[in-house]
Backbone as ProteinMPNN parsed JSONL, in Angstrom:
{"seq_chain_A": "MEFTRKLVYPADVETVLDMSLDAGFLAERFARLCRRAPEIRIDAATATATVTGGLDPELLPAQARALVPGDLDMTFTETWEGARAHTSLSVRGAPVALSFDSTLTDSPAGAERVVGGDLTVSVPLFGRRIEQEALARFNLVVDAELAAAARWLDARRP", "coords_chain_A": {"N_chain_A": [[-5.02, -0.37, -10.202], [-7.86, -1.591, -8.828], [-8.739, -4.389, -6.753], [-10.386, -7.395, -5.583], [-10.431, -10.316, -3.586], [-11.218, -13.554, -2.365], [-9.996, -15.76, 0.019], [-9.769, -19.037, 1.319], [-8.782, -20.7, 4.093], [-7.957, -23.893, 5.405], [-8.534, -23.958, 8.319], [-8.994, -22.53, 11.646], [-9.489, -19.031, 12.519], [-7.633, -18.127, 14.515], [-5.522, -19.983, 14.246], [-4.694, -19.421, 11.623], [-3.839, -16.808, 11.961], [-1.635, -17.259, 13.668], [-0.074, -18.767, 11.892], [0.431, -16.85, 9.909], [2.32, -15.256, 11.058], [4.497, -16.826, 11.371], [7.798, -17.769, 10.949], [8.7, -20.033, 9.54], [6.493, -20.711, 7.913], [6.348, -18.343, 6.401], [8.79, -18.484, 5.053], [8.321, -20.681, 3.401], [6.133, -19.694, 2.016], [7.265, -17.635, 0.51], [9.24, -18.886, -0.929], [8.899, -19.65, -3.597], [8.762, -17.218, -4.849], [11.131, -15.861, -4.54], [14.571, -15.591, -5.526], [16.523, -16.637, -3.933], [16.845, -17.776, -0.523], [14.678, -15.822, 1.411], [15.035, -12.938, 3.604], [13.639, -12.893, 6.772], [11.725, -11.165, 9.1], [10.146, -11.014, 12.176], [8.075, -9.122, 14.138], [6.852, -9.478, 17.078], [5.65, -7.81, 18.94], [4.328, -5.84, 17.489], [2.915, -7.364, 15.774], [3.882, -7.785, 13.152], [5.109, -8.876, 10.075], [7.967, -8.939, 8.1], [9.365, -9.381, 4.993], [12.162, -9.693, 3.009], [13.917, -9.823, -0.062], [15.461, -11.161, -3.066], [13.545, -10.854, -5.788], [12.14, -13.105, -8.131], [12.572, -12.32, -11.418], [10.94, -13.324, -13.427], [8.395, -13.313, -12.48], [7.331, -10.853, -12.911], [5.33, -9.033, -15.276], [6.162, -9.29, -18.768], [6.433, -6.808, -20.116], [6.935, -5.04, -18.016], [9.231, -6.156, -16.969], [11.089, -5.614, -18.94], [11.669, -2.999, -18.436], [13.201, -2.955, -16.219], [16.35, -2.787, -14.989], [18.57, -5.225, -14.115], [18.799, -6.806, -10.821], [15.924, -7.493, -8.741], [14.786, -6.213, -5.858], [12.647, -7.023, -3.332], [10.268, -5.917, -0.902], [8.147, -7.079, 1.477], [5.537, -6.403, 3.605], [3.507, -7.098, 6.334], [1.054, -6.305, 8.564], [-0.737, -7.132, 11.398], [-3.765, -6.448, 13.082], [-5.53, -7.711, 15.378], [-7.866, -9.595, 13.687], [-7.511, -8.316, 11.322], [-5.585, -7.166, 8.582], [-2.942, -5.202, 7.159], [-1.271, -5.083, 4.169], [1.646, -4.765, 2.207], [3.567, -4.635, -0.785], [6.54, -3.906, -2.241], [8.756, -3.294, -4.941], [11.969, -2.641, -5.422], [13.159, -0.524, -7.88], [11.396, -1.43, -9.782], [8.45, -0.71, -11.68], [6.132, -1.239, -10.134], [3.676, -1.691, -7.611], [2.025, -2.976, -4.734], [-0.703, -3.027, -2.576], [-2.836, -3.981, 0.088], [-5.751, -4.531, 2.104], [-7.064, -6.769, 4.509], [-9.408, -9.087, 5.962], [-9.977, -11.575, 8.339], [-12.317, -14.141, 8.928], [-14.139, -16.599, 10.747], [-15.597, -19.468, 9.258], [-17.817, -22.105, 8.16], [-16.291, -23.47, 6.26], [-13.714, -22.889, 6.919], [-11.113, -20.543, 7.782], [-11.95, -17.538, 6.407], [-10.57, -15.203, 4.25], [-10.937, -12.05, 3.227], [-9.78, -10.051, 0.753], [-8.887, -6.862, -0.279], [-7.642, -4.44, -2.428], [-5.057, -2.503, -4.049], [-3.312, -2.495, -7.052], [-0.607, -1.112, -8.588], [0.882, 0.073, -11.503], [3.326, 2.007, -12.721], [3.74, 3.01, -15.546], [3.846, 4.925, -18.308], [1.297, 4.998, -20.796], [1.268, 2.127, -21.122], [0.635, 1.134, -18.68], [-1.931, 0.258, -17.674], [-2.476, -2.124, -19.115], [-0.312, -3.665, -18.314], [-0.879, -3.776, -15.592], [-3.151, -5.443, -15.616], [-2.045, -7.902, -16.438], [-0.222, -8.238, -14.365], [-1.97, -8.514, -12.217], [-3.148, -10.96, -12.832], [-0.93, -12.586, -12.441], [-0.562, -12.124, -9.734], [-2.782, -13.467, -8.734], [-2.01, -16.104, -9.288], [0.124, -16.306, -7.514], [-1.246, -16.067, -5.099], [-2.728, -18.438, -5.173], [-0.609, -20.246, -4.95], [0.208, -19.558, -2.392], [-1.984, -20.449, -0.882], [-1.714, -23.192, -1.262], [0.758, -23.593, 0.022], [-0.005, -22.88, 2.586], [-1.86, -24.91, 3.164], [-0.116, -27.125, 3.237], [1.514, -26.376, 5.406], [-0.358, -26.283, 7.476], [-1.313, -28.951, 7.462], [0.972, -30.293, 8.306], [0.982, -29.73, 10.974], [-1.21, -30.809, 12.129], [-2.754, -32.973, 14.509]], "CA_chain_A": [[-6.148, -1.215, -10.484], [-8.403, -2.149, -7.595], [-9.107, -5.798, -6.864], [-10.823, -8.108, -4.384], [-10.266, -11.769, -3.697], [-11.507, -14.267, -1.127], [-9.199, -16.953, 0.226], [-10.275, -19.861, 2.406], [-7.755, -21.559, 4.68], [-8.587, -25.001, 6.132], [-8.211, -23.824, 9.743], [-9.714, -21.417, 12.26], [-8.83, -17.726, 12.416], [-6.46, -18.062, 15.397], [-4.445, -20.769, 13.642], [-4.207, -18.686, 10.452], [-3.064, -15.679, 12.482], [-0.344, -17.814, 14.092], [0.646, -19.146, 10.674], [0.834, -15.646, 9.188], [3.481, -14.667, 11.737], [5.453, -17.911, 11.594], [8.911, -17.64, 10.005], [8.733, -21.211, 8.68], [5.468, -20.561, 6.888], [6.73, -17.257, 5.501], [9.87, -18.986, 4.192], [7.691, -21.511, 2.367], [5.257, -18.813, 1.241], [8.045, -16.813, -0.416], [10.27, -19.684, -1.604], [8.641, -19.639, -5.04], [8.867, -15.854, -5.364], [12.479, -15.313, -4.39], [15.649, -16.331, -6.175], [17.242, -17.324, -2.848], [16.079, -17.695, 0.729], [14.446, -14.431, 1.808], [15.254, -12.545, 5.005], [12.33, -12.787, 7.424], [11.735, -10.561, 10.429], [8.841, -11.012, 12.831], [8.003, -8.265, 15.322], [5.677, -9.971, 17.803], [5.015, -6.7, 19.656], [3.432, -5.116, 16.58], [2.31, -8.375, 14.891], [4.311, -7.42, 11.81], [6.07, -9.725, 9.377], [8.637, -8.271, 6.988], [10.146, -10.322, 4.197], [12.925, -9.03, 1.963], [14.697, -10.762, -0.852], [15.548, -10.962, -4.505], [12.352, -11.363, -6.475], [12.366, -13.745, -9.421], [12.05, -11.397, -12.43], [9.927, -13.975, -14.264], [7.072, -13.048, -11.917], [6.833, -9.588, -13.447], [4.921, -9.087, -16.677], [7.288, -9.072, -19.68], [6.578, -5.388, -20.408], [7.556, -4.402, -16.852], [10.578, -6.727, -16.85], [11.945, -4.926, -19.899], [12.012, -1.679, -17.9], [13.947, -3.113, -14.967], [17.724, -3.233, -15.205], [19.217, -5.945, -13.015], [18.081, -7.529, -9.784], [14.72, -6.913, -8.165], [14.711, -6.4, -4.416], [11.284, -6.784, -2.882], [9.968, -5.83, 0.526], [6.766, -7.425, 1.798], [5.234, -6.093, 5.003], [2.123, -7.403, 6.701], [0.806, -5.976, 9.961], [-2.04, -7.61, 11.861], [-4.436, -5.888, 14.262], [-6.59, -8.697, 15.526], [-8.065, -10.388, 12.473], [-7.378, -7.428, 10.162], [-4.19, -6.964, 8.188], [-2.567, -4.321, 6.057], [-0.155, -5.724, 3.488], [2.206, -4.033, 1.072], [4.695, -5.234, -1.48], [7.203, -2.977, -3.149], [9.897, -3.876, -5.637], [12.896, -1.544, -5.721], [13.561, -0.459, -9.27], [10.332, -1.872, -10.693], [7.329, 0.235, -11.667], [4.956, -1.958, -9.662], [3.46, -1.677, -6.165], [0.807, -3.669, -4.347], [-1.106, -2.881, -1.175], [-4.207, -4.429, 0.302], [-6.244, -4.78, 3.451], [-7.819, -8.017, 4.541], [-10.064, -9.449, 7.211], [-10.22, -13.007, 8.537], [-13.492, -14.525, 9.716], [-14.39, -18.038, 10.773], [-16.755, -19.941, 8.498], [-17.831, -23.574, 8.167], [-15.241, -23.98, 5.368], [-12.406, -22.537, 7.475], [-10.929, -19.1, 7.94], [-12.098, -16.81, 5.151], [-9.819, -13.948, 4.205], [-11.379, -11.194, 2.135], [-8.686, -9.154, 0.422], [-9.216, -5.779, -1.203], [-6.502, -3.544, -2.495], [-4.716, -1.764, -5.246], [-2.083, -2.836, -7.74], [-0.27, 0.041, -9.4], [2.031, 0.002, -12.398], [3.545, 3.381, -13.185], [4.369, 3.028, -16.863], [2.965, 5.68, -19.203], [0.659, 4.362, -21.938], [1.102, 0.682, -21.023], [0.404, 0.778, -17.281], [-3.18, -0.484, -17.454], [-2.325, -3.47, -19.652], [0.631, -4.362, -17.439], [-1.611, -4.049, -14.35], [-4.014, -6.612, -15.817], [-1.192, -9.093, -16.426], [0.331, -8.364, -13.009], [-3.025, -9.024, -11.355], [-3.255, -12.395, -13.124], [0.208, -13.217, -11.77], [-0.862, -12.049, -8.302], [-3.71, -14.566, -8.439], [-1.209, -17.334, -9.258], [0.888, -16.27, -6.262], [-2.21, -16.357, -4.035], [-3.003, -19.874, -5.239], [0.571, -20.921, -4.391], [0.169, -19.327, -0.946], [-2.98, -21.347, -0.31], [-1.109, -24.528, -1.249], [1.77, -23.586, 1.093], [-0.752, -22.867, 3.849], [-2.407, -26.253, 3.379], [0.997, -27.994, 3.656], [1.931, -25.952, 6.751], [-1.411, -26.698, 8.403], [-1.319, -30.415, 7.517], [2.141, -30.731, 9.07], [0.763, -29.441, 12.392], [-2.421, -31.471, 12.617], [-2.455, -34.176, 15.303]], "C_chain_A": [[-6.613, -1.826, -9.159], [-8.822, -3.595, -7.819], [-9.645, -6.289, -5.532], [-10.635, -9.594, -4.656], [-10.614, -12.374, -2.348], [-10.68, -15.537, -1.109], [-9.833, -17.728, 1.372], [-9.152, -20.806, 2.838], [-8.439, -22.664, 5.474], [-8.191, -25.02, 7.61], [-9.061, -22.698, 10.319], [-8.873, -20.144, 12.19], [-7.57, -17.666, 13.281], [-5.267, -18.815, 14.818], [-3.851, -20.041, 12.439], [-3.408, -17.461, 10.892], [-1.683, -16.146, 12.939], [0.525, -18.149, 12.884], [1.211, -17.916, 9.974], [2.053, -14.969, 9.792], [4.521, -15.723, 12.09], [6.549, -17.848, 10.526], [8.992, -18.834, 9.053], [7.705, -21.134, 7.57], [5.856, -19.482, 5.894], [7.848, -17.685, 4.558], [9.288, -19.833, 3.061], [6.824, -20.656, 1.449], [6.04, -18.055, 0.163], [9.116, -17.59, -1.177], [10.114, -19.627, -3.123], [8.85, -18.252, -5.648], [10.293, -15.334, -5.416], [13.522, -16.204, -5.046], [16.484, -17.108, -5.167], [16.42, -17.132, -1.58], [15.913, -16.227, 1.151], [14.827, -14.198, 3.265], [13.881, -12.284, 5.613], [12.511, -12.201, 8.811], [10.296, -10.542, 10.952], [8.947, -10.108, 14.052], [6.711, -8.641, 16.047], [4.935, -8.831, 18.498], [4.023, -5.945, 18.774], [2.701, -6.055, 15.615], [2.603, -8.061, 13.425], [5.341, -8.415, 11.289], [6.642, -8.912, 8.219], [9.519, -9.292, 6.293], [10.853, -9.513, 3.111], [13.727, -10.079, 1.203], [14.705, -10.397, -2.313], [14.392, -11.639, -5.207], [12.747, -11.985, -7.806], [11.767, -12.843, -10.496], [10.98, -12.007, -13.323], [8.512, -13.739, -13.734], [6.479, -11.738, -12.411], [6.345, -9.792, -14.878], [6.105, -8.713, -17.578], [7.517, -7.585, -19.957], [7.252, -4.652, -19.246], [8.99, -4.881, -16.691], [11.554, -5.995, -17.763], [12.408, -3.565, -19.382], [12.913, -1.748, -16.68], [15.36, -3.62, -15.267], [18.25, -3.966, -13.971], [18.267, -6.593, -12.039], [16.889, -6.747, -9.249], [14.693, -7.224, -6.677], [13.319, -6.042, -3.946], [11.245, -6.688, -1.359], [8.471, -6.058, 0.692], [6.578, -7.132, 3.278], [3.765, -6.364, 5.252], [1.977, -7.175, 8.197], [-0.625, -6.356, 10.317], [-2.491, -6.821, 13.083], [-5.659, -6.76, 14.47], [-6.673, -9.509, 14.256], [-8.023, -9.542, 11.202], [-5.897, -7.203, 9.871], [-4.086, -5.886, 7.126], [-1.289, -4.908, 5.473], [0.325, -4.832, 2.354], [3.383, -4.801, 0.501], [5.257, -4.173, -2.408], [8.416, -3.681, -3.736], [10.794, -2.721, -6.067], [13.321, -1.627, -7.184], [12.504, -0.904, -10.261], [9.144, -0.923, -10.586], [6.031, -0.39, -11.165], [4.879, -1.885, -8.141], [2.103, -2.299, -5.875], [0.533, -3.365, -2.881], [-2.547, -3.335, -1.056], [-4.486, -4.582, 1.785], [-7.057, -6.062, 3.395], [-8.378, -8.258, 5.926], [-10.298, -10.95, 7.214], [-11.487, -13.197, 9.355], [-13.629, -16.038, 9.668], [-15.637, -18.348, 9.963], [-16.746, -21.464, 8.562], [-16.718, -24.183, 7.304], [-13.836, -23.749, 5.918], [-12.32, -21.039, 7.666], [-11.007, -18.452, 6.56], [-11.356, -15.491, 5.272], [-10.283, -13.178, 2.977], [-10.32, -10.109, 1.965], [-9.19, -8.111, -0.557], [-8.074, -4.802, -1.232], [-6.301, -2.93, -3.848], [-3.367, -2.226, -5.765], [-1.797, -1.683, -8.695], [0.97, -0.231, -10.228], [2.195, 1.394, -12.995], [4.397, 3.389, -14.457], [3.417, 3.784, -17.79], [2.522, 4.829, -20.399], [0.375, 2.867, -21.763], [0.719, 0.215, -19.618], [-0.823, -0.088, -17.058], [-3.069, -1.93, -17.942], [-1.368, -4.297, -18.781], [-0.042, -4.691, -16.108], [-2.48, -5.288, -14.491], [-3.201, -7.902, -15.793], [-0.613, -9.326, -15.034], [-0.721, -8.92, -12.051], [-3.246, -10.519, -11.598], [-2.115, -13.15, -12.441], [0.02, -13.205, -10.257], [-1.791, -13.193, -7.914], [-2.995, -15.912, -8.421], [-0.401, -17.428, -7.968], [-0.026, -16.599, -5.088], [-2.541, -17.845, -4.017], [-1.839, -20.676, -4.658], [0.624, -20.735, -2.879], [-0.83, -20.263, -0.28], [-2.448, -22.78, -0.243], [-0.056, -24.631, -0.151], [1.082, -23.616, 2.454], [-1.306, -24.246, 4.16], [-1.311, -27.212, 3.84], [1.416, -27.664, 5.084], [0.908, -26.445, 7.779], [-1.45, -28.218, 8.547], [-0.174, -30.938, 8.377], [1.942, -30.54, 10.579], [-0.49, -30.089, 12.969], [-2.039, -32.714, 13.407], [-2.817, -35.469, 14.58]], "O_chain_A": [[-5.845, -2.493, -8.465], [-9.208, -3.981, -8.922], [-9.399, -5.688, -4.487], [-10.676, -10.052, -5.798], [-10.339, -11.778, -1.306], [-10.656, -16.296, -2.079], [-10.377, -17.127, 2.298], [-8.647, -21.601, 2.045], [-9.424, -22.391, 6.161], [-7.587, -25.98, 8.088], [-9.76, -21.998, 9.587], [-7.692, -20.185, 11.845], [-6.534, -17.194, 12.813], [-4.134, -18.34, 14.89], [-2.634, -20.044, 12.255], [-2.408, -17.116, 10.262], [-0.677, -15.506, 12.634], [1.719, -17.847, 12.865], [2.346, -17.938, 9.498], [2.74, -14.199, 9.121], [5.327, -15.532, 13.0], [6.253, -17.871, 9.331], [9.319, -18.662, 7.879], [8.001, -21.452, 6.418], [5.717, -19.668, 4.686], [7.858, -17.294, 3.39], [9.706, -19.718, 1.909], [6.792, -20.877, 0.238], [5.55, -17.856, -0.949], [9.832, -17.006, -1.991], [11.107, -19.562, -3.847], [9.091, -18.138, -6.849], [10.624, -14.474, -6.233], [13.365, -17.423, -5.108], [17.085, -18.126, -5.51], [15.422, -16.411, -1.575], [16.892, -15.486, 1.237], [14.928, -15.138, 4.054], [13.065, -11.554, 5.05], [13.335, -12.669, 9.597], [9.368, -10.115, 10.265], [9.814, -10.308, 14.903], [5.625, -8.19, 15.685], [3.712, -8.885, 18.63], [2.997, -5.467, 19.258], [1.959, -5.601, 14.744], [1.711, -8.069, 12.577], [6.311, -8.748, 11.971], [5.906, -8.283, 7.46], [10.317, -9.98, 6.93], [10.221, -8.746, 2.385], [14.155, -11.087, 1.764], [14.045, -9.451, -2.743], [14.286, -12.865, -5.209], [13.593, -11.449, -8.522], [10.557, -12.617, -10.488], [10.189, -11.276, -13.919], [7.537, -13.942, -14.459], [5.268, -11.534, -12.339], [6.881, -10.625, -15.609], [6.952, -7.909, -17.188], [8.663, -7.141, -20.028], [8.051, -3.742, -19.468], [9.868, -4.103, -16.318], [12.71, -5.781, -17.4], [13.423, -3.039, -19.838], [13.342, -0.716, -16.163], [15.539, -4.742, -15.74], [18.358, -3.373, -12.898], [17.114, -6.891, -12.352], [16.851, -5.517, -9.298], [14.585, -8.387, -6.288], [12.857, -4.915, -4.127], [12.055, -7.28, -0.645], [7.645, -5.338, 0.132], [7.375, -7.568, 4.108], [2.894, -5.928, 4.499], [2.69, -7.778, 9.0], [-1.582, -5.968, 9.647], [-1.709, -6.56, 13.997], [-6.69, -6.574, 13.824], [-5.67, -10.054, 13.794], [-8.445, -9.99, 10.136], [-5.076, -7.068, 10.778], [-4.991, -5.681, 6.317], [-0.339, -5.195, 6.201], [-0.471, -4.224, 1.638], [4.094, -5.514, 1.209], [4.548, -3.617, -3.247], [9.019, -4.549, -3.104], [10.443, -1.931, -6.944], [13.782, -2.667, -7.656], [12.699, -0.768, -11.468], [8.867, -0.393, -9.51], [4.957, -0.113, -11.699], [5.897, -2.003, -7.459], [1.16, -2.172, -6.657], [1.434, -3.439, -2.046], [-3.368, -3.118, -1.947], [-3.577, -4.739, 2.6], [-7.656, -6.396, 2.373], [-7.897, -7.716, 6.921], [-10.756, -11.525, 6.227], [-11.708, -12.505, 10.349], [-13.279, -16.676, 8.675], [-16.609, -17.592, 9.978], [-15.75, -22.052, 8.983], [-16.253, -25.287, 7.585], [-12.875, -24.348, 5.435], [-13.339, -20.349, 7.708], [-10.229, -18.776, 5.663], [-11.492, -14.764, 6.255], [-10.056, -13.595, 1.841], [-10.009, -9.36, 2.891], [-9.842, -8.44, -1.548], [-7.585, -4.375, -0.186], [-7.211, -2.841, -4.672], [-2.4, -2.334, -5.01], [-2.644, -1.321, -9.512], [1.983, -0.707, -9.715], [1.308, 1.893, -13.688], [5.582, 3.722, -14.444], [2.299, 3.329, -18.03], [3.3, 4.04, -20.934], [-0.665, 2.388, -22.215], [0.503, -0.977, -19.399], [-0.757, -1.073, -16.322], [-3.517, -2.853, -17.262], [-1.599, -5.483, -18.547], [0.191, -5.763, -15.548], [-2.54, -6.104, -13.571], [-3.624, -8.89, -15.192], [-0.52, -10.465, -14.575], [-0.395, -9.712, -11.167], [-3.506, -11.263, -10.652], [-2.326, -14.245, -11.918], [0.395, -14.157, -9.573], [-1.6, -13.819, -6.871], [-3.34, -16.777, -7.617], [-0.259, -18.51, -7.398], [0.372, -17.328, -4.18], [-2.625, -18.446, -2.945], [-2.051, -21.666, -3.959], [1.034, -21.644, -2.157], [-0.543, -20.815, 0.783], [-2.705, -23.496, 0.725], [0.019, -25.649, 0.537], [1.539, -24.301, 3.369], [-1.229, -24.703, 5.3], [-1.541, -28.026, 4.734], [1.648, -28.568, 5.886], [1.281, -26.965, 8.83], [-1.607, -28.721, 9.659], [-0.338, -31.922, 9.097], [2.668, -31.136, 11.374], [-0.792, -29.935, 14.152], [-1.113, -33.432, 13.029], [-2.623, -36.556, 15.124]]}, "name": "protein", "num_of_chains": 1, "seq": "MEFTRKLVYPADVETVLDMSLDAGFLAERFARLCRRAPEIRIDAATATATVTGGLDPELLPAQARALVPGDLDMTFTETWEGARAHTSLSVRGAPVALSFDSTLTDSPAGAERVVGGDLTVSVPLFGRRIEQEALARFNLVVDAELAAAARWLDARRP"}
């Protein structure tokens, strides 16, 4: 299922880029998603952040959760080239995958991030319905990310 979303961060593009590759921000960004503190790796040379950890199964739609035996290990990877990013999220053992591209631009309201991507649920017969629920959950996660970003940015303002 393809989707688009626009996010607005209360900062300029350079600050949001710095934030996106900050281990402290990533820890806060993923605290709500993971059952325990995630492992965070930042590769400054390639501007890539990788986050791995045990995903809270409650974040998956109930129909997908029923198909997953045991723990859910997720891998989130985001690579920046200037103000453009490619992001992917995979969950080992779950029939769900997310990938999207985004671009940051400065605006009077702050840094605008336009996100466009694809959410895939590979479950015969029920995949489309699960995708719709998963996309609604993705939007809740994005809202939580914006709140984490606002806290991170507020803590660094003079």
